[in-house]
Tab-separated table of C-alpha atoms and ligand atoms in Angstrom:
chain	number	residue	atom	x	y	z
E	1	MET	CA	-0.044	-0.041	0.016
E	2	THR	CA	1.267	3.447	-0.866
E	3	GLU	CA	0.209	6.123	1.686
E	4	HIS	CA	-1.586	9.114	0.076
E	5	LEU	CA	-0.474	12.054	2.361
E	6	ARG	CA	-2.031	15.442	2.343
E	7	ALA	CA	0.361	18.343	2.189
E	8	ASP	CA	-0.585	19.576	5.640
E	9	PRO	CA	1.798	19.671	8.744
E	10	ASP	CA	0.938	16.148	9.661
E	11	GLY	CA	1.454	14.717	6.055
E	12	ILE	CA	4.702	16.674	5.704
E	13	ALA	CA	5.958	15.376	9.057
E	14	ARG	CA	4.900	11.834	7.993
E	15	ALA	CA	6.867	12.132	4.667
E	16	ALA	CA	9.944	13.432	6.512
E	17	ALA	CA	9.794	10.619	8.944
E	18	LEU	CA	9.440	7.977	6.283
E	19	LEU	CA	12.440	9.741	4.408
E	20	ALA	CA	14.495	9.560	7.540
E	21	ALA	CA	13.754	5.833	7.978
E	22	GLY	CA	15.131	5.263	4.569
E	23	GLU	CA	11.869	4.942	2.708
E	24	VAL	CA	11.190	6.541	-0.726
E	25	VAL	CA	8.367	9.123	-1.039
E	26	ALA	CA	6.987	10.853	-4.086
E	27	ILE	CA	7.004	14.585	-3.594
E	28	PRO	CA	5.544	17.601	-5.520
E	29	THR	CA	7.948	20.055	-7.071
E	30	GLU	CA	7.001	22.910	-9.421
E	31	THR	CA	8.166	20.854	-12.481
E	32	VAL	CA	6.985	17.234	-11.944
E	33	TYR	CA	6.642	14.879	-8.933
E	34	GLY	CA	9.944	13.497	-7.886
E	35	LEU	CA	10.606	10.203	-6.227
E	36	ALA	CA	12.724	11.129	-3.222
E	37	GLY	CA	15.189	9.332	-1.038
E	38	ASP	CA	17.740	10.454	1.470
E	39	ALA	CA	20.792	11.278	-0.811
E	40	ARG	CA	23.237	10.269	1.958
E	41	ASP	CA	21.783	6.815	2.368
E	42	GLY	CA	22.852	4.443	-0.340
E	43	ARG	CA	20.097	1.911	0.610
E	44	ALA	CA	17.425	4.587	0.247
E	45	VAL	CA	18.903	5.602	-3.182
E	46	ALA	CA	18.927	1.974	-4.235
E	47	ARG	CA	15.178	1.820	-3.410
E	48	VAL	CA	14.590	4.733	-5.714
E	49	TYR	CA	16.379	3.111	-8.580
E	50	ALA	CA	14.516	-0.189	-7.872
E	51	ALA	CA	11.032	1.406	-7.621
E	52	LYS	CA	11.535	2.984	-10.982
E	53	TRP	CA	13.190	0.051	-12.874
E	54	ARG	CA	15.867	2.709	-13.560
E	55	PRO	CA	19.164	1.678	-15.273
E	56	ALA	CA	21.829	2.353	-12.679
E	57	PHE	CA	24.130	4.335	-14.975
E	58	ASN	CA	21.615	7.241	-15.019
E	59	PRO	CA	22.467	9.575	-12.215
E	60	LEU	CA	19.927	11.442	-10.072
E	61	ILE	CA	19.368	15.175	-9.265
E	62	VAL	CA	20.062	16.222	-5.569
E	63	HIS	CA	17.370	18.476	-4.204
E	64	VAL	CA	18.307	20.973	-1.478
E	65	ALA	CA	16.688	23.621	0.527
E	66	ASP	CA	18.666	26.603	-0.612
E	67	ALA	CA	22.000	27.727	-2.325
E	68	GLY	CA	24.015	27.374	0.881
E	69	ALA	CA	23.004	23.651	1.086
E	70	ALA	CA	23.800	23.243	-2.599
E	71	GLU	CA	27.351	24.623	-1.910
E	72	ALA	CA	27.809	21.910	0.632
E	73	VAL	CA	27.319	19.393	-2.138
E	74	ALA	CA	28.934	20.920	-5.255
E	75	VAL	CA	31.751	23.222	-6.113
E	76	PHE	CA	30.446	26.611	-7.223
E	77	ASP	CA	32.276	29.265	-9.156
E	78	ASP	CA	31.058	32.915	-9.754
E	79	ALA	CA	29.025	31.992	-12.858
E	80	ALA	CA	27.176	29.134	-11.000
E	81	ARG	CA	26.440	31.491	-8.120
E	82	ALA	CA	25.115	34.065	-10.423
E	83	LEU	CA	22.667	31.397	-12.005
E	84	ALA	CA	21.726	30.230	-8.554
E	85	ALA	CA	21.008	33.854	-7.427
E	86	ALA	CA	18.987	34.565	-10.559
E	87	PHE	CA	16.919	31.353	-10.950
E	88	TRP	CA	16.761	29.426	-7.528
E	89	PRO	CA	14.452	28.400	-6.178
E	90	GLY	CA	13.174	27.263	-9.589
E	91	PRO	CA	13.275	24.788	-12.453
E	92	LEU	CA	17.099	24.990	-13.012
E	93	THR	CA	19.481	22.109	-12.429
E	94	MET	CA	23.182	22.606	-12.543
E	95	VAL	CA	25.795	19.829	-13.034
E	96	LEU	CA	28.867	20.806	-11.088
E	97	PRO	CA	31.927	19.089	-9.671
E	98	LEU	CA	31.038	16.897	-6.628
E	99	ARG	CA	32.704	18.236	-3.313
E	100	GLU	CA	34.907	15.587	-1.802
E	101	ASP	CA	33.131	16.009	1.511
E	102	ALA	CA	29.625	16.216	0.109
E	103	GLY	CA	28.597	12.986	1.819
E	104	ILE	CA	26.364	11.899	-1.084
E	105	ALA	CA	25.908	8.239	-1.714
E	106	SER	CA	27.896	7.147	-4.813
E	107	LEU	CA	24.819	5.723	-6.351
E	108	VAL	CA	23.231	9.161	-6.731
E	109	THR	CA	26.030	10.214	-9.112
E	110	ALA	CA	26.373	6.707	-10.548
E	111	GLY	CA	30.061	7.220	-9.750
E	112	LEU	CA	30.643	10.473	-11.623
E	113	GLU	CA	32.826	13.305	-10.311
E	114	THR	CA	29.961	15.654	-11.010
E	115	VAL	CA	26.638	16.122	-9.262
E	116	ALA	CA	23.324	17.575	-10.508
E	117	VAL	CA	21.811	20.030	-7.805
E	118	ARG	CA	18.688	22.066	-7.702
E	119	VAL	CA	16.536	24.176	-5.242
E	120	PRO	CA	12.907	23.495	-6.021
E	121	ALA	CA	10.360	26.310	-5.803
E	122	HIS	CA	7.298	24.329	-4.762
E	123	PRO	CA	6.276	25.455	-1.286
E	124	VAL	CA	5.556	21.775	-0.218
E	125	ALA	CA	8.998	20.673	-1.417
E	126	ARG	CA	10.551	23.592	0.415
E	127	THR	CA	8.643	22.865	3.670
E	128	LEU	CA	9.608	19.226	3.386
E	129	LEU	CA	13.260	19.863	2.717
E	130	ALA	CA	13.347	22.012	5.842
E	131	ALA	CA	11.574	19.458	7.885
E	132	PHE	CA	13.879	16.596	6.553
E	133	GLY	CA	16.947	18.667	7.068
E	134	GLY	CA	19.094	17.064	4.407
E	135	PRO	CA	19.534	16.568	0.748
E	136	LEU	CA	17.011	14.381	-1.248
E	137	ALA	CA	17.879	12.448	-4.375
E	138	ALA	CA	14.869	12.536	-6.632
E	139	PRO	CA	14.269	11.533	-10.294
E	140	SER	CA	10.839	11.979	-11.824
E	141	ALA	CA	8.421	9.651	-9.985
E	142	ASN	CA	7.586	7.546	-13.069
E	143	PRO	CA	8.677	4.106	-14.285
E	144	SER	CA	11.858	4.632	-16.137
E	145	GLY	CA	11.300	5.785	-19.782
E	146	ARG	CA	7.625	6.582	-19.182
E	147	VAL	CA	5.608	9.749	-19.005
E	148	SER	CA	6.445	11.898	-16.051
E	149	PRO	CA	3.820	12.574	-13.325
E	150	THR	CA	2.302	15.886	-12.654
E	151	THR	CA	-0.373	14.934	-10.110
E	152	ALA	CA	-0.462	12.513	-7.202
E	153	GLY	CA	-2.951	10.501	-9.094
E	154	HIS	CA	-0.319	10.008	-11.948
E	155	VAL	CA	2.020	8.687	-9.376
E	156	LEU	CA	-0.438	6.354	-7.663
E	157	ASP	CA	-1.647	4.840	-10.970
E	158	PRO	CA	-0.744	1.021	-10.544
E	159	GLU	CA	-0.315	0.601	-14.337
E	160	THR	CA	1.408	3.740	-15.480
E	161	GLY	CA	2.699	4.898	-12.202
E	162	LEU	CA	4.293	3.570	-9.037
E	163	GLY	CA	1.313	2.818	-6.826
E	164	GLY	CA	1.978	-0.035	-4.510
E	165	ARG	CA	5.811	0.223	-5.127
E	166	ILE	CA	6.666	3.164	-2.881
E	167	ALA	CA	5.875	4.116	0.694
E	168	ALA	CA	3.963	7.281	0.064
E	169	VAL	CA	2.999	10.148	-2.162
E	170	LEU	CA	2.767	13.757	-0.674
E	171	ASP	CA	-0.081	15.355	-2.462
E	172	GLY	CA	0.665	18.983	-3.429
E	173	GLY	CA	-1.848	19.210	-6.305
E	174	PRO	CA	-0.922	19.596	-9.915
E	175	CYS	CA	2.638	20.845	-10.795
E	176	PRO	CA	2.481	24.379	-12.057
E	177	VAL	CA	5.435	24.110	-14.596
E	178	GLY	CA	4.776	20.676	-15.927
E	179	VAL	CA	8.043	19.834	-17.638
E	180	GLU	CA	11.250	18.836	-15.814
E	181	SER	CA	13.902	21.330	-14.907
E	182	THR	CA	16.362	22.771	-17.419
E	183	ILE	CA	19.725	21.042	-16.922
E	184	LEU	CA	23.031	23.067	-17.435
E	185	GLY	CA	26.454	21.676	-17.503
E	186	ARG	CA	29.928	23.346	-17.790
E	187	SER	CA	31.565	23.364	-21.224
E	188	ALA	CA	35.182	24.628	-21.861
E	189	PRO	CA	34.363	28.312	-21.972
E	190	GLY	CA	30.818	28.488	-20.880
E	191	TRP	CA	27.750	26.336	-20.204
E	192	GLN	CA	25.907	23.744	-22.270
E	193	LEU	CA	22.164	22.953	-22.307
E	194	LEU	CA	22.045	19.242	-21.216
E	195	ARG	CA	18.235	19.142	-21.209
E	196	PRO	CA	15.787	21.882	-22.241
E	197	GLY	CA	13.136	22.326	-19.448
E	198	GLY	CA	10.906	24.498	-17.390
E	199	LEU	CA	13.345	27.474	-17.450
E	200	ALA	CA	13.506	28.863	-21.043
E	201	ALA	CA	17.086	28.961	-22.471
E	202	GLU	CA	16.609	32.428	-23.578
E	203	ALA	CA	16.356	33.520	-20.034
E	204	VAL	CA	19.597	31.747	-19.170
E	205	GLU	CA	21.401	33.146	-22.200
E	206	ALA	CA	20.252	36.653	-21.272
E	207	LEU	CA	21.727	36.417	-17.902
E	208	LEU	CA	24.980	34.826	-18.981
E	209	GLY	CA	25.293	37.215	-21.990
E	210	GLN	CA	26.318	34.348	-24.244
E	211	PRO	CA	24.594	31.405	-26.024
E	212	LEU	CA	24.354	27.938	-24.428
E	213	ALA	CA	26.267	25.178	-26.151
E	214	ALA	CA	24.564	22.099	-27.389
E	215	PRO	CA	25.601	18.996	-25.440
E	216	GLU	CA	28.527	17.015	-26.738
E	217	PRO	CA	27.064	13.862	-28.202
E	218	SER	CA	28.154	10.531	-26.630
E	219	ALA	CA	26.515	7.337	-27.650
E	220	ASP	CA	27.248	4.969	-25.003
E	221	GLN	CA	27.303	7.359	-21.936
E	222	PRO	CA	24.113	9.534	-21.905
E	223	THR	CA	24.776	12.571	-19.813
E	224	ALA	CA	21.135	13.555	-19.515
E	225	PRO	CA	18.063	11.622	-20.141
E	226	GLY	CA	17.363	13.575	-23.353
E	227	GLN	CA	20.039	11.417	-24.970
E	228	LEU	CA	18.286	8.229	-24.409
E	229	SER	CA	16.427	7.755	-27.664
E	230	SER	CA	12.980	6.650	-26.319
E	231	HIS	CA	11.976	8.485	-23.114
E	232	TYR	CA	8.754	10.076	-21.862
E	233	ALA	CA	6.966	7.464	-23.830
E	234	PRO	CA	3.198	6.726	-23.961
E	235	ARG	CA	2.262	3.108	-24.653
E	236	VAL	CA	0.756	3.959	-28.114
E	237	PRO	CA	2.721	5.356	-31.001
E	238	LEU	CA	2.962	9.230	-31.416
E	239	ARG	CA	3.792	11.510	-34.214
E	240	MET	CA	4.356	15.229	-33.831
E	241	ASP	CA	4.333	18.319	-35.971
E	242	ALA	CA	1.064	17.050	-37.548
E	243	ASP	CA	-1.399	19.157	-39.572
E	244	ALA	CA	-4.374	17.121	-38.725
E	245	ALA	CA	-5.385	13.781	-37.347
E	246	ARG	CA	-5.603	10.836	-39.591
E	247	PRO	CA	-8.556	8.332	-39.336
E	248	GLY	CA	-8.201	6.471	-36.022
E	249	GLU	CA	-5.750	8.852	-34.383
E	250	THR	CA	-6.225	10.759	-31.179
E	251	TRP	CA	-5.531	14.525	-31.808
E	252	ILE	CA	-3.668	16.697	-29.445
E	253	GLY	CA	-4.066	20.410	-30.535
E	254	PHE	CA	-2.202	23.524	-29.941
E	255	GLY	CA	-3.739	27.095	-30.418
E	256	GLU	CA	-7.176	25.606	-30.918
E	257	ASP	CA	-9.988	24.421	-28.666
E	258	GLY	CA	-10.540	20.695	-28.168
E	259	PRO	CA	-10.920	18.040	-25.570
E	260	LEU	CA	-7.113	17.379	-25.592
E	261	THR	CA	-5.590	20.611	-26.555
E	262	LEU	CA	-2.270	21.619	-25.005
E	263	SER	CA	-3.306	25.284	-24.937
E	264	ALA	CA	-6.359	26.688	-26.777
E	265	SER	CA	-4.658	30.123	-26.755
E	266	GLY	CA	-1.330	28.889	-28.066
E	267	ASP	CA	0.593	29.622	-24.816
E	268	THR	CA	3.689	27.439	-24.416
E	269	VAL	CA	3.762	27.957	-20.702
E	270	GLU	CA	0.187	26.621	-20.327
E	271	ALA	CA	1.052	23.813	-22.826
E	272	ALA	CA	4.006	22.788	-20.737
E	273	ALA	CA	1.870	22.555	-17.593
E	274	ARG	CA	-0.685	20.373	-19.385
E	275	LEU	CA	1.636	18.227	-21.633
E	276	PHE	CA	2.142	15.075	-19.485
E	277	ASP	CA	-1.515	14.997	-18.253
E	278	VAL	CA	-2.755	15.303	-21.840
E	279	LEU	CA	-0.326	12.665	-23.051
E	280	ARG	CA	-1.543	10.224	-20.360
E	281	ARG	CA	-5.310	10.894	-21.222
E	282	ALA	CA	-4.537	10.460	-25.023
E	283	ASP	CA	-2.564	7.178	-24.220
E	284	ALA	CA	-5.529	5.862	-22.202
E	285	ARG	CA	-7.676	5.998	-25.407
E	286	GLY	CA	-5.407	3.249	-26.922
E	287	GLN	CA	-5.205	4.783	-30.413
E	288	PRO	CA	-2.050	6.324	-32.066
E	289	ILE	CA	-1.568	10.080	-31.173
E	290	ALA	CA	-0.966	12.944	-33.457
E	291	VAL	CA	0.165	16.193	-32.044
E	292	ALA	CA	0.009	19.611	-33.594
E	293	ARG	CA	3.101	21.657	-34.264
E	294	VAL	CA	4.352	23.611	-31.250
E	295	PRO	CA	6.560	26.666	-31.738
E	296	GLN	CA	10.141	26.299	-30.616
E	297	ALA	CA	10.492	29.506	-28.662
E	298	GLY	CA	10.473	29.612	-24.805
E	299	LEU	CA	9.157	26.437	-23.026
E	300	GLY	CA	8.328	25.174	-26.588
E	301	ALA	CA	11.902	23.832	-26.798
E	302	ALA	CA	11.254	21.603	-23.775
E	303	ILE	CA	7.856	20.504	-25.127
E	304	ASN	CA	9.226	19.572	-28.427
E	305	ASP	CA	12.151	17.718	-26.866
E	306	ARG	CA	9.746	15.579	-24.778
E	307	LEU	CA	7.439	14.977	-27.795
E	308	ARG	CA	10.547	13.886	-29.932
E	309	ARG	CA	11.429	11.344	-27.350
E	310	ALA	CA	7.853	10.142	-27.107
E	311	ALA	CA	7.826	9.688	-30.984
E	312	ALA	CA	11.138	7.836	-31.028
E	313	PRO	CA	11.210	4.290	-32.152
E	314	ARG	CA	11.283	1.987	-29.046
Q	1	TXA	O1	12.500	18.741	-12.723
Q	1	TXA	C1	13.269	17.770	-12.551
Q	1	TXA	O2	14.440	17.939	-12.833
Q	1	TXA	C2	12.717	16.584	-11.827
Q	1	TXA	C3	12.138	16.951	-10.467
Q	1	TXA	C4	11.700	15.839	-9.726
Q	1	TXA	O3	13.198	17.613	-9.783
Q	1	TXA	N1	13.636	15.492	-11.871
Q	1	TXA	C5	14.043	14.802	-12.915
Q	1	TXA	O4	14.985	13.907	-12.705
Q	1	TXA	O5	13.664	15.076	-14.054
Q	1	TXA	P1	15.427	12.663	-13.720
Q	1	TXA	O6	16.148	11.679	-12.911
Q	1	TXA	O7	14.214	12.184	-14.391
Q	1	TXA	O8	16.299	13.553	-14.728
Q	1	TXA	C6	17.540	14.097	-14.275
Q	1	TXA	C7	18.660	13.801	-15.181
Q	1	TXA	C8	19.211	12.360	-15.139
Q	1	TXA	O9	18.469	11.483	-15.941
Q	1	TXA	C9	20.541	12.463	-15.513
Q	1	TXA	O10	20.788	12.077	-16.899
Q	1	TXA	C10	20.850	13.920	-15.388
Q	1	TXA	O11	19.776	14.543	-14.921
Q	1	TXA	N2	21.991	13.986	-14.427
Q	1	TXA	C11	21.989	13.830	-13.232
Q	1	TXA	N3	23.258	13.937	-12.717
Q	1	TXA	C12	24.042	14.136	-13.770
Q	1	TXA	C13	25.512	14.362	-13.795
Q	1	TXA	N4	26.354	14.275	-12.832
Q	1	TXA	N5	25.885	14.724	-15.111
Q	1	TXA	C14	25.096	14.834	-16.138
Q	1	TXA	N6	23.748	14.472	-16.086
Q	1	TXA	C15	23.343	14.263	-14.862
Q	2	MG	MG1	12.589	11.369	-15.839
């Protein structure tokens, strides 16, 4: 049985106690629900991987309460501090050198010398991190390769989620951003965009005053989940950039009204918030899915990235 906890003081205290006991708990963040375990406890982290059927080479993001706690885990330079000051708390993850005394279980980083850190903005996540008092390793709370959850109901679904496989879900309502965080890593002169996400790349580039580099491709060692060809996948086939539905297809629109539109007004922020819920509802109809063209600007880059993975051959 997976406990369904309300995000009130009792529910948050229960979640913190389960985490302190080495259990795994799904928690709300502003992007998607994360499956959290104590990042200092290798057995808890192993439970996170096991509950998701996640390949052990794919490292996890460490969630902390504030920039000070992040500096206890990773080595920051001035540029990383400027990004943290501008965008934390929020949907930004930075991959930085792991501090030698970080105390993070090696399974979190899959043995890498870098660590991915972020300070989530969701008020329930922040209250929980304060109550727990330590770093939480948390990938998205979905079976590996499947659609990310943006409600507690998605997490609890025994078929497409993790219901029955985890100790509890802390219900903070629907996630306001709806796509995973933007992941940045260092590249020789500047920064590279390892995964487009809930923070628009344009906003990062404006702060840095220089463009983000594309990630260096490496076939055998994916550095971010985007490089795994099939990811965020519904069970039925999906095609994107469609002009119209073909007979027998479920239509997901953009910039038009409809039962499964991403945004009737053509707003990419609203479309990101609705994306994974709409994908799940389309998937449940059991027919192939066709998705309208979504512009690439702003959060459109993250939406199109997720749709491309969902459309990839499995
Ligand atoms: O919004 C999010 O980022 C959500 C919420 C829960 O915070 N989390 C999330 O985690 O999307 P996950 O595990 O599904 O994706 C994080 C990805 C990993 O798949 C991994 O490829 C990349 O971050 N990553 C983690 N540590 C890394 C590292 N040291 N170097 C390169 N990539 C890393
Ligand atoms: Mg994920």
